[in-house]
Amino acid sequence: MKTTDALPLSQPPSPRTLAQPPLTSNVTALPAPPAPSGVASILKTLAILEIVAERGGATAKEVSASLGYPLPTVYRLMQTLVQSDYLVHIRRERKFELGYKLHQLGVSLHRQIGVPAEVRTEIARLHRNAQAAAYFAVYRGADVVVTYIVDSPAAPRLTPLSFGFHEAAHATAFGKIMLSGMTGEQRDQYLDAHGLPQLTPATITDRGELERQLESISRSHVAWEHEEFVPGMTCAAVGVRNSAGLLVGSVAISARADSIAIRERDHERMLRETAAGLSRYFRSGSVRR
């Protein structure tokens, strides 16, 4: 079993482990350039970070060619990122890689969306019992965010689901559960911002059809999606509620459509049991009766 994507709040990494390691002869800081300003520069800087992350490192020329930005602009912005520890310059290979400050930001994000040990335990139990990848998602601001996943080689997660995934709520079971718990105004704002992109031939892209399905989910308290997010895969989810009865999260599983179909009732029962236990936790601090 592989558990990933969340750090326990009770055991935060020591600040000492986050300190920047000393520069070696292979990593060098560049002189501080004049600081660029303006929204355009910020957007360009973020695009540069994304390209370097995606490629596992890149030269200034590669970034310039990929983004279409002038080379002097790219080099100036990359120098600024190096000076701020968001990038490092690998002199021997003449390329830039991600810096240590980004790791600190990542750890802070995990702390802010930390998943309690009791929740992690129940999601792991669901994974074992259902023999399927198991997920926990929550509201974060206006988004539906995956905060914890337990999977294994025999029951892998859906690609591209990982910690922090917050897209395609209309096409995932855990997303539909969370959408069904929103007010009409909240749901309109979410769908207006995100749209209903078609991910597979089965994806619901009609607003009225989605609304009718969400009404049904509100009554049954379980959501299913059949090959709407990934072809050949099925996902199911049940909501988790707090002491006020408000939906605060959802538990979900995913598996191959053919394998989950023969155990659909069992999977639904396990999801409801897990959700009930986590709802008790969010009400009283205890999972079990």
Rosetta silent file (secondary structure, phi, psi, omega in degrees, C-alpha in Angstrom):
SEQUENCE: MKTTDALPLSQPPSPRTLAQPPLTSNVTALPAPPAPSGVASILKTLAILEIVAERGGATAKEVSASLGYPLPTVYRLMQTLVQSDYLVHIRRERKFELGYKLHQLGVSLHRQIGVPAEVRTEIARLHRNAQAAAYFAVYRGADVVVTYIVDSPAAPRLTPLSFGFHEAAHATAFGKIMLSGMTGEQRDQYLDAHGLPQLTPATITDRGELERQLESISRSHVAWEHEEFVPGMTCAAVGVRNSAGLLVGSVAISARADSIAIRERDHERMLRETAAGLSRYFRSGSVRR
SCORE:     score description
SCORE:     0.000 S_00000001
   1 L     0.000  137.055 -179.834    0.000    0.000    0.000 S_00000001
   2 E  -115.794  120.497  176.473    1.274    3.432   -0.887 S_00000001
   3 E  -108.396  134.743 -174.354    0.138    6.432    1.141 S_00000001
   4 E  -146.618  172.981  159.942    0.953    9.833   -0.219 S_00000001
   5 L    79.742    8.332  173.259    0.119   13.478   -0.558 S_00000001
   6 L  -153.247  143.211  176.655   -0.403   14.758    2.981 S_00000001
   7 L  -105.625  138.472  179.007    1.782   15.516    5.967 S_00000001
   8 L   -67.303  138.466  179.001    0.444   15.012    9.515 S_00000001
   9 L   -66.654  -28.878 -174.559   -0.117   18.227   11.420 S_00000001
  10 L   -76.161  -13.469 -178.510    1.175   16.653   14.597 S_00000001
  11 L  -131.624   66.300 -179.773    4.615   15.990   13.141 S_00000001
  12 L   -67.956  146.423  178.066    5.688   19.036   11.128 S_00000001
  13 L   -59.580  144.793  178.183    9.134   18.836    9.558 S_00000001
  14 L   -65.488  136.916  177.730   11.839   20.469   11.606 S_00000001
  15 H   -56.418  -27.549 -179.425   12.765   23.937   10.328 S_00000001
  16 H   -62.741  -35.178 -177.979   16.365   22.761   10.345 S_00000001
  17 H   -73.212  -13.217 -178.896   15.598   20.251    7.603 S_00000001
  18 H   -96.341   -5.366 -178.306   14.241   23.032    5.425 S_00000001
  19 L   -64.080  146.669 -179.790   17.314   25.205    5.568 S_00000001
  20 L   -67.592  128.517  177.223   19.062   25.792    2.265 S_00000001
  21 L   -67.843  154.926  179.795   22.077   23.483    1.868 S_00000001
  22 L   -63.053  145.979  177.725   25.393   25.182    1.225 S_00000001
  23 L   -68.178  140.040  175.244   26.197   25.867   -2.392 S_00000001
  24 L  -102.035 -176.984  179.001   28.692   23.497   -3.964 S_00000001
  25 L   -67.052  -14.874 -177.745   30.997   24.107   -6.877 S_00000001
  26 L   -95.531   -9.244 -179.142   28.198   22.870   -9.130 S_00000001
  27 E  -127.368  127.242 -175.006   25.552   25.321   -7.902 S_00000001
  28 E  -135.005  141.244  175.272   26.113   29.044   -7.991 S_00000001
  29 L   -84.942  149.096  179.878   24.069   32.091   -7.137 S_00000001
  30 L  -101.718  158.099  178.295   23.889   34.919   -9.652 S_00000001
  31 L   -60.160  150.043 -179.270   24.221   38.629   -8.911 S_00000001
  32 L   -70.618  123.653  178.274   21.032   40.390   -7.931 S_00000001
  33 L   -89.081  170.668  173.332   19.450   42.033  -10.987 S_00000001
  34 L   -61.152  137.099 -174.994   17.152   45.051  -10.977 S_00000001
  35 L   -74.734  122.282  176.021   13.773   43.921   -9.691 S_00000001
  36 L   -72.280  158.419 -178.127   11.123   43.762  -12.435 S_00000001
  37 L  -136.280  167.656  175.695    7.685   45.097  -11.601 S_00000001
  38 L    98.481  156.892 -179.369    4.115   44.881  -12.778 S_00000001
  39 H   -61.526  -39.452 -179.162    1.524   42.176  -13.244 S_00000001
  40 H   -59.429  -42.035  179.306    3.039   41.115  -16.578 S_00000001
  41 H   -65.658  -37.917  178.295    6.378   40.395  -14.924 S_00000001
  42 H   -63.021  -45.658 -179.660    4.667   38.378  -12.181 S_00000001
  43 H   -64.172  -39.572  177.939    2.829   36.254  -14.732 S_00000001
  44 H   -65.281  -40.128  179.813    6.003   35.707  -16.718 S_00000001
  45 H   -63.084  -43.762  178.699    7.884   34.739  -13.575 S_00000001
  46 H   -65.156  -38.655  177.812    5.257   32.165  -12.617 S_00000001
  47 H   -63.133  -37.345  178.097    5.274   30.753  -16.149 S_00000001
  48 H   -63.885  -45.155  178.480    9.045   30.358  -15.932 S_00000001
  49 H   -59.575  -41.608 -178.819    8.750   28.430  -12.666 S_00000001
  50 H   -65.426  -39.577  178.927    6.139   26.136  -14.193 S_00000001
  51 H   -65.869  -44.363  179.726    8.314   25.392  -17.227 S_00000001
  52 H   -63.195  -40.498  178.703   11.362   24.633  -15.083 S_00000001
  53 H   -65.987  -44.390 -177.719    9.260   22.371  -12.839 S_00000001
  54 H   -62.959  -38.028 -175.012    7.651   20.581  -15.760 S_00000001
  55 H   -92.842   -5.072 -177.175   10.963   19.890  -17.493 S_00000001
  56 L    70.182   26.726 -177.713   12.986   19.052  -14.409 S_00000001
  57 L   120.809  145.459 -178.582   15.312   21.932  -15.221 S_00000001
  58 E  -159.978  152.873  173.692   15.836   24.146  -18.258 S_00000001
  59 L   -82.359  163.990  177.947   18.234   26.651  -19.767 S_00000001
  60 H   -61.973  -37.605  178.701   17.234   30.266  -20.267 S_00000001
  61 H   -63.965  -40.445  178.901   17.199   29.673  -24.043 S_00000001
  62 H   -64.363  -42.393  178.985   14.845   26.694  -23.640 S_00000001
  63 H   -65.206  -43.507  179.286   12.489   28.716  -21.472 S_00000001
  64 H   -59.719  -44.752 -178.796   12.607   31.636  -23.911 S_00000001
  65 H   -67.356  -37.421 -177.222   11.829   29.368  -26.859 S_00000001
  66 H   -71.438  -41.556 -175.018    9.017   27.584  -25.003 S_00000001
  67 H   -94.156  -16.914 -178.273    7.253   30.697  -23.700 S_00000001
  68 L    77.911   18.182  177.630    8.076   33.081  -26.516 S_00000001
  69 L   -90.678  149.515  176.793    9.568   35.659  -24.157 S_00000001
  70 L   -59.066  141.120 -177.818   12.715   37.617  -25.148 S_00000001
  71 H   -57.451  -43.869  179.360   15.867   35.934  -23.883 S_00000001
  72 H   -59.994  -37.347  178.489   17.102   39.007  -21.941 S_00000001
  73 H   -65.345  -45.797  179.822   13.742   39.181  -20.119 S_00000001
  74 H   -61.082  -45.401 -177.096   13.832   35.492  -19.270 S_00000001
  75 H   -64.676  -39.602  179.701   17.412   35.661  -18.042 S_00000001
  76 H   -63.817  -44.239 -179.582   16.670   38.723  -15.889 S_00000001
  77 H   -68.023  -37.425  178.644   13.647   37.078  -14.285 S_00000001
  78 H   -67.823  -34.567  174.646   15.512   33.816  -13.716 S_00000001
  79 H   -62.152  -42.128  178.594   18.317   35.741  -12.040 S_00000001
  80 H   -61.650  -41.982  179.226   15.747   37.296   -9.719 S_00000001
  81 H   -65.556  -36.109  176.311   14.371   33.836   -8.890 S_00000001
  82 H   -65.174  -45.071 -178.846   17.877   32.560   -8.143 S_00000001
  83 H   -61.034  -30.420 -178.095   18.559   35.508   -5.865 S_00000001
  84 L   -94.389    5.508  178.061   15.311   34.725   -3.991 S_00000001
  85 L    71.044   17.486  174.129   16.089   30.970   -3.735 S_00000001
  86 L   -87.780  -18.822  171.732   13.173   29.949   -5.974 S_00000001
  87 E  -134.936  158.208  168.450   15.655   28.690   -8.584 S_00000001
  88 E  -123.811  149.610  179.530   19.248   27.547   -8.519 S_00000001
  89 E  -100.820  115.909  178.573   21.697   27.895  -11.399 S_00000001
  90 E   -89.192   96.242 -169.537   23.475   24.650  -12.257 S_00000001
  91 L   -62.405  -43.043 -176.216   26.599   26.151  -13.768 S_00000001
  92 L   -61.389  -37.248 -178.044   28.141   22.959  -15.143 S_00000001
  93 L   -97.671   -1.079  177.902   24.980   22.094  -17.085 S_00000001
  94 L    56.269   39.088  178.906   24.103   25.713  -17.869 S_00000001
  95 E  -137.402  169.713  179.680   20.549   25.254  -16.706 S_00000001
  96 E  -111.639  142.504  175.884   18.220   26.312  -13.934 S_00000001
  97 E  -129.561  168.355 -178.758   16.425   24.017  -11.488 S_00000001
  98 E   -63.355  143.112 -178.997   13.877   24.562   -8.733 S_00000001
  99 L   -94.890  177.566 -171.429   15.193   26.193   -5.578 S_00000001
 100 H   -76.560  -23.826 -179.486   14.791   25.360   -1.926 S_00000001
 101 H   -62.349  -33.103  179.787   12.258   28.080   -1.137 S_00000001
 102 H   -64.619  -33.612  177.193    9.640   26.176   -3.134 S_00000001
 103 H   -64.040  -41.218  178.662   10.045   23.195   -0.819 S_00000001
 104 H   -61.642  -40.775  178.646    9.287   25.440    2.137 S_00000001
 105 H   -64.502  -39.979  179.337    6.156   26.681    0.412 S_00000001
 106 H   -63.376  -42.482  178.490    5.093   23.109   -0.309 S_00000001
 107 H   -63.740  -40.637  178.942    5.530   22.076    3.314 S_00000001
 108 H   -63.933  -38.482  177.787    3.529   25.096    4.440 S_00000001
 109 H   -62.707  -44.005  178.561    0.738   24.171    2.036 S_00000001
 110 H   -61.120  -37.379  178.818    0.609   20.636    3.439 S_00000001
 111 H   -65.839  -41.357 -177.313    0.392   22.072    6.947 S_00000001
 112 H   -67.880  -32.480  179.387   -2.469   24.377    5.987 S_00000001
 113 L  -110.908   33.043 -176.724   -4.443   21.532    4.392 S_00000001
 114 L   -59.603  145.098  179.714   -3.174   18.941    6.842 S_00000001
 115 L  -107.390  121.573 -178.962   -5.197   15.735    7.208 S_00000001
 116 L   -58.101  154.120 -178.041   -5.642   14.440   10.784 S_00000001
 117 H   -58.395  -37.674 -179.104   -4.284   10.987   11.599 S_00000001
 118 H   -62.309  -38.005  178.461   -7.796    9.645   12.190 S_00000001
 119 H   -69.065  -43.941  179.701   -8.810   10.620    8.667 S_00000001
 120 H   -60.022  -40.522  179.945   -5.681    9.106    7.146 S_00000001
 121 H   -62.333  -43.625 -178.430   -6.334    5.853    9.007 S_00000001
 122 H   -69.043  -36.318  178.234   -9.897    5.602    7.715 S_00000001
 123 H   -68.352  -37.863  176.324   -8.900    6.339    4.120 S_00000001
 124 H   -65.478  -39.070  178.291   -6.218    3.647    4.328 S_00000001
 125 H   -64.136  -41.531  178.433   -8.787    1.212    5.731 S_00000001
 126 H   -61.728  -42.605  178.145  -11.158    2.033    2.879 S_00000001
 127 H   -58.617  -45.642 -178.278   -8.389    1.378    0.354 S_00000001
 128 H   -66.723  -47.079 -175.272   -7.667   -2.044    1.843 S_00000001
 129 H   -69.164  -39.261 -177.598  -11.291   -3.122    2.190 S_00000001
 130 H   -85.397  -14.921 -175.349  -12.445   -1.870   -1.193 S_00000001
 131 L    54.686   44.960 -178.297   -9.252   -2.902   -2.984 S_00000001
 132 L  -145.930  158.510  173.270   -9.431    0.415   -4.773 S_00000001
 133 E   -63.010  138.478 -176.365   -7.653    3.752   -4.690 S_00000001
 134 E  -122.801  144.558 -172.527   -9.182    5.867   -1.900 S_00000001
 135 E  -134.566  155.018  170.309   -9.437    9.649   -1.650 S_00000001
 136 E  -131.566  127.587 -179.293  -10.392   12.423    0.759 S_00000001
 137 E  -127.621  152.264 -178.301  -11.414   15.828   -0.603 S_00000001
 138 E  -138.255  167.077  166.829  -12.487   19.054    1.116 S_00000001
 139 E   -76.160  139.788  169.152  -13.670   22.553    0.336 S_00000001
 140 E  -141.478  104.063 -171.965  -10.870   25.107    0.244 S_00000001
 141 L    64.377 -125.958 -179.712  -12.158   28.552   -0.534 S_00000001
 142 L   -95.453    7.166 -174.984  -14.194   28.187   -3.713 S_00000001
 143 E  -108.711  160.204  170.326  -12.464   24.967   -4.765 S_00000001
 144 E  -106.519  116.373 -168.109  -12.921   21.245   -4.195 S_00000001
 145 E  -121.603  132.200  173.386   -9.450   19.961   -3.317 S_00000001
 146 E   -77.045  124.319 -177.669   -8.000   16.459   -2.980 S_00000001
 147 E  -114.425  -15.282 -179.672   -6.018   16.375    0.263 S_00000001
 148 E  -155.804  139.338 -179.791   -5.201   12.701    0.791 S_00000001
 149 E  -139.124  138.234  170.277   -4.867    9.592   -1.376 S_00000001
 150 E  -125.787  122.031  178.181   -4.041    5.974   -0.596 S_00000001
 151 E  -141.587 -174.033 -178.348   -3.335    3.703   -3.527 S_00000001
 152 E  -159.581  167.169  177.858   -1.115    0.776   -4.516 S_00000001
 153 L   -56.984  -34.354  179.831    0.305   -0.868   -7.643 S_00000001
 154 L   -78.251  -22.050  179.975   -2.729   -3.168   -7.733 S_00000001
 155 E  -138.416   73.983 -176.143   -5.146   -0.263   -7.237 S_00000001
 156 L   -74.625  155.735  176.965   -3.533    2.897   -8.618 S_00000001
 157 L   -67.817  164.513  173.658   -5.025    6.353   -8.381 S_00000001
 158 L   -74.773  134.066  173.152   -6.621    8.061  -11.327 S_00000001
 159 L   -84.780  128.092   17.305   -4.195   10.133  -13.343 S_00000001
 160 L  -108.317   34.053 -176.370   -3.759   13.088  -12.812 S_00000001
 161 L   -66.058  131.225  176.235   -5.150   13.003   -9.256 S_00000001
 162 L  -158.822  176.932  178.627   -2.664   14.028   -6.584 S_00000001
 163 L   -55.058  129.944  177.499   -2.499   16.251   -3.516 S_00000001
 164 L    91.676   -4.444  179.680   -3.949   19.641   -4.352 S_00000001
 165 L   -62.302  130.388 -175.592   -5.920   18.570   -7.427 S_00000001
 166 L  -143.441   28.673  178.715   -8.877   20.949   -7.700 S_00000001
 167 L  -110.066  169.404  167.675  -10.203   20.707  -11.235 S_00000001
 168 L    57.247   40.544  178.167  -13.081   18.906  -12.961 S_00000001
 169 H   -60.739  -28.748 -178.730  -15.497   18.662  -10.022 S_00000001
 170 H   -70.292  -15.355 -174.332  -18.296   18.107  -12.541 S_00000001
 171 H  -115.017    1.682  179.222  -16.624   14.902  -13.770 S_00000001
 172 L  -118.165  150.064 -178.572  -15.479   13.280  -10.512 S_00000001
 173 H   -65.887  -44.129 -179.064  -17.592   11.577   -7.874 S_00000001
 174 H   -66.549  -32.567  177.365  -15.990   13.417   -4.960 S_00000001
 175 H   -67.540  -40.070 -179.846  -16.453   16.675   -6.868 S_00000001
 176 H   -66.391  -38.327  175.545  -20.130   16.001   -7.489 S_00000001
 177 H   -58.794  -46.162 -177.539  -20.708   15.291   -3.811 S_00000001
 178 H   -69.323  -36.846  176.193  -19.114   18.606   -2.905 S_00000001
 179 H   -63.598  -37.677 -179.410  -21.011   20.474   -5.633 S_00000001
 180 H   -66.927  -22.003  179.728  -24.265   19.001   -4.317 S_00000001
 181 L   -89.355   -5.342  179.065  -23.486   20.477   -0.904 S_00000001
 182 L   -81.025  156.517  169.731  -23.017   24.022   -2.213 S_00000001
 183 L   -70.007  163.743  178.704  -25.759   26.612   -2.248 S_00000001
 184 H   -57.695  -39.429  179.870  -27.174   27.443   -5.662 S_00000001
 185 H   -66.577  -43.794  178.658  -25.211   30.697   -5.712 S_00000001
 186 H   -62.484  -42.359 -179.092  -21.958   28.985   -4.754 S_00000001
 187 H   -65.684  -41.023  177.529  -22.461   26.305   -7.381 S_00000001
 188 H   -61.130  -43.033  179.690  -23.225   28.888  -10.069 S_00000001
 189 H   -62.843  -41.788 -179.093  -20.056   30.792   -9.186 S_00000001
 190 H   -65.415  -49.394 -175.933  -17.995   27.609   -9.307 S_00000001
 191 H   -69.698  -32.893  175.754  -19.401   26.369  -12.605 S_00000001
 192 H   -63.398  -37.870 -178.161  -19.230   29.830  -14.191 S_00000001
 193 H   -77.255  -37.282 -172.885  -15.540   29.983  -13.302 S_00000001
 194 H  -100.443  -23.676 -178.067  -14.592   26.410  -14.216 S_00000001
 195 L    71.755 -172.892  179.016  -17.046   25.502  -16.934 S_00000001
 196 L  -127.368   67.608 -178.293  -17.952   21.942  -17.915 S_00000001
 197 L   -64.823  142.721  179.693  -15.084   20.789  -20.137 S_00000001
 198 L   -84.875  115.883 -177.982  -15.563   17.442  -21.856 S_00000001
 199 L   -97.553  -30.503  176.807  -12.857   15.060  -20.641 S_00000001
 200 L  -142.977  170.485  176.755  -14.278   11.838  -22.093 S_00000001
 201 L   -60.180  -21.154 -177.839  -17.267   10.988  -24.303 S_00000001
 202 L   -92.928   -5.313 -177.467  -19.255   10.309  -21.101 S_00000001
 203 L   -63.546  134.483  175.950  -18.535   13.643  -19.384 S_00000001
 204 L   -76.700  121.278  179.976  -21.631   15.688  -18.559 S_00000001
 205 L  -118.708   -0.874  178.200  -21.294   19.051  -20.295 S_00000001
 206 L   -95.907  124.202 -175.558  -24.906   20.219  -20.095 S_00000001
 207 H   -60.240  -43.367 -178.853  -25.607   22.457  -17.086 S_00000001
 208 H   -64.089  -41.529  179.126  -29.209   21.314  -16.732 S_00000001
 209 H   -64.206  -40.654  178.476  -28.294   17.647  -16.837 S_00000001
 210 H   -64.112  -43.488  179.991  -25.619   18.177  -14.194 S_00000001
 211 H   -60.037  -41.337  178.958  -28.057   20.061  -11.950 S_00000001
 212 H   -64.155  -39.120  178.705  -30.567   17.206  -12.203 S_00000001
 213 H   -67.845  -38.412  179.627  -27.866   14.704  -11.257 S_00000001
 214 H   -66.284  -35.733  175.359  -26.751   16.830   -8.309 S_00000001
 215 H   -62.716  -40.809  177.818  -30.333   16.975   -7.036 S_00000001
 216 H   -65.449  -39.246  178.322  -30.452   13.173   -7.161 S_00000001
 217 H   -64.157  -38.146  178.901  -27.131   12.975   -5.314 S_00000001
 218 H   -61.147  -31.071  179.708  -28.487   15.282   -2.610 S_00000001
 219 H   -82.431  -40.647 -175.392  -31.281   12.771   -2.006 S_00000001
 220 H   -87.694  -21.057 -179.599  -29.227    9.550   -2.206 S_00000001
 221 L    65.079   20.326  173.972  -26.064   10.962   -0.534 S_00000001
 222 E  -140.250  141.371  179.191  -23.862    8.970   -2.906 S_00000001
 223 E  -120.092  138.421  175.091  -22.288   10.029   -6.207 S_00000001
 224 E  -124.179  144.894  167.776  -21.141    7.812   -9.044 S_00000001
 225 E  -134.691  130.159 -176.816  -19.308    8.685  -12.214 S_00000001
 226 E  -112.249   99.833  177.096  -18.840    6.099  -14.925 S_00000001
 227 L    60.717   26.987  178.087  -15.920    6.886  -17.243 S_00000001
 228 L   -85.746  -25.356 -178.402  -16.668   10.616  -17.081 S_00000001
 229 L  -102.999  -45.365  178.830  -13.179   11.568  -15.844 S_00000001
 230 L  -134.754  128.656  179.186  -10.971    8.766  -17.191 S_00000001
 231 L   -57.773  136.480  177.643  -12.060    6.225  -19.833 S_00000001
 232 L    82.198    0.240 -177.049  -12.516    2.739  -18.425 S_00000001
 233 E  -121.298  147.007  178.167  -12.571    3.930  -14.797 S_00000001
 234 E  -122.602  144.977  179.610  -15.407    4.402  -12.299 S_00000001
 235 E  -133.039  143.424  176.552  -15.440    6.546   -9.158 S_00000001
 236 E  -134.752  150.346 -176.995  -17.922    6.694   -6.259 S_00000001
 237 E  -150.801  153.442  175.825  -18.100    9.076   -3.286 S_00000001
 238 E  -134.450  145.414 -175.948  -20.066    9.846   -0.128 S_00000001
 239 E   -80.433  155.097  175.385  -20.069   13.107    1.833 S_00000001
 240 E  -114.904  131.915 -174.648  -18.637   13.805    5.293 S_00000001
 241 E  -120.510  152.068  178.779  -20.572   16.205    7.543 S_00000001
 242 L   -92.532 -170.914 -175.002  -19.736   18.220   10.657 S_00000001
 243 L   -65.829  -21.908  178.328  -21.771   18.722   13.825 S_00000001
 244 L   -88.531    1.973 -178.996  -23.946   21.304   12.084 S_00000001
 245 L    80.534    7.821 -179.214  -24.801   18.824    9.366 S_00000001
 246 L   -85.193  143.161  178.557  -22.828   20.782    6.781 S_00000001
 247 E   -71.572  121.224 -178.592  -20.843   18.971    4.111 S_00000001
 248 E  -117.165  -12.930 -178.964  -17.152   19.448    4.867 S_00000001
 249 E  -169.337 -179.771  175.795  -15.527   16.702    2.795 S_00000001
 250 E  -148.616  146.546  173.739  -16.034   13.554    0.794 S_00000001
 251 E  -107.461  143.915 -175.145  -14.513   10.087    0.685 S_00000001
 252 E  -146.870  160.435  172.387  -14.188    8.365   -2.650 S_00000001
 253 E  -133.572  157.049  173.920  -12.824    5.300   -4.385 S_00000001
 254 E  -140.126  147.424  178.516  -11.860    4.618   -7.983 S_00000001
 255 E  -163.160  172.550  176.635  -11.255    1.398   -9.871 S_00000001
 256 E   -59.604  140.358 -174.994  -11.634   -0.134  -13.281 S_00000001
 257 H   -58.244  -39.239 -177.514  -15.234    0.050  -14.421 S_00000001
 258 H   -70.131  -33.732 -178.602  -15.525   -3.695  -14.979 S_00000001
 259 H   -79.493  -33.104 -177.473  -14.157   -4.603  -11.543 S_00000001
 260 H   -78.368  -25.491 -177.021  -16.166   -2.083   -9.556 S_00000001
 261 H   -64.509  -35.623 -176.176  -19.455   -2.983  -11.269 S_00000001
 262 L   -77.538  -11.922  178.761  -19.565   -6.503   -9.799 S_00000001
 263 L  -126.111   30.821 -172.534  -19.153   -5.140   -6.245 S_00000001
 264 H   -59.226  -44.470 -179.583  -21.102   -1.899   -6.555 S_00000001
 265 H   -65.641  -40.428  178.457  -23.289   -2.466   -3.481 S_00000001
 266 H   -63.138  -42.777 -179.667  -20.309   -3.514   -1.359 S_00000001
 267 H   -64.226  -40.838  178.943  -18.361   -0.455   -2.425 S_00000001
 268 H   -64.178  -41.361  178.362  -21.271    1.834   -1.639 S_00000001
 269 H   -61.251  -45.759 -179.485  -21.674    0.245    1.796 S_00000001
 270 H   -63.898  -38.441  177.578  -17.960    0.699    2.589 S_00000001
 271 H   -64.062  -43.679 -179.629  -18.061    4.321    1.456 S_00000001
 272 H   -64.635  -39.927  178.986  -21.072    5.058    3.649 S_00000001
 273 H   -64.768  -43.564  179.220  -19.435    3.390    6.651 S_00000001
 274 H   -63.946  -45.574  179.788  -16.216    5.349    6.163 S_00000001
 275 H   -62.634  -38.548  178.877  -18.084    8.623    5.687 S_00000001
 276 H   -64.455  -41.589  178.612  -20.193    7.945    8.799 S_00000001
 277 H   -64.237  -42.418 -179.877  -17.065    7.315   10.857 S_00000001
 278 H   -71.174  -32.220  174.844  -15.387   10.487    9.628 S_00000001
 279 H   -63.729  -39.686  175.790  -18.567   12.483   10.225 S_00000001
 280 H   -62.247  -38.747  179.455  -18.501   11.249   13.834 S_00000001
 281 H   -62.684  -45.170 -178.340  -14.872   12.373   14.026 S_00000001
 282 H   -71.405  -16.897  175.837  -15.705   15.870   12.798 S_00000001
 283 H   -89.539  -40.922 -169.929  -18.563   16.023   15.320 S_00000001
 284 H  -127.002  -11.383 -177.279  -16.918   14.534   18.384 S_00000001
 285 L    90.706    1.520  179.548  -13.248   13.803   17.691 S_00000001
 286 L  -126.585  134.800 -178.385  -13.801   10.032   17.676 S_00000001
 287 L   -79.026  -46.375 -174.197  -14.206    7.854   14.586 S_00000001
 288 L   -92.074  153.081  177.568  -15.686    4.762   16.193 S_00000001
 289 L   -68.261    0.000    0.000  -18.832    4.483   18.265 S_00000001
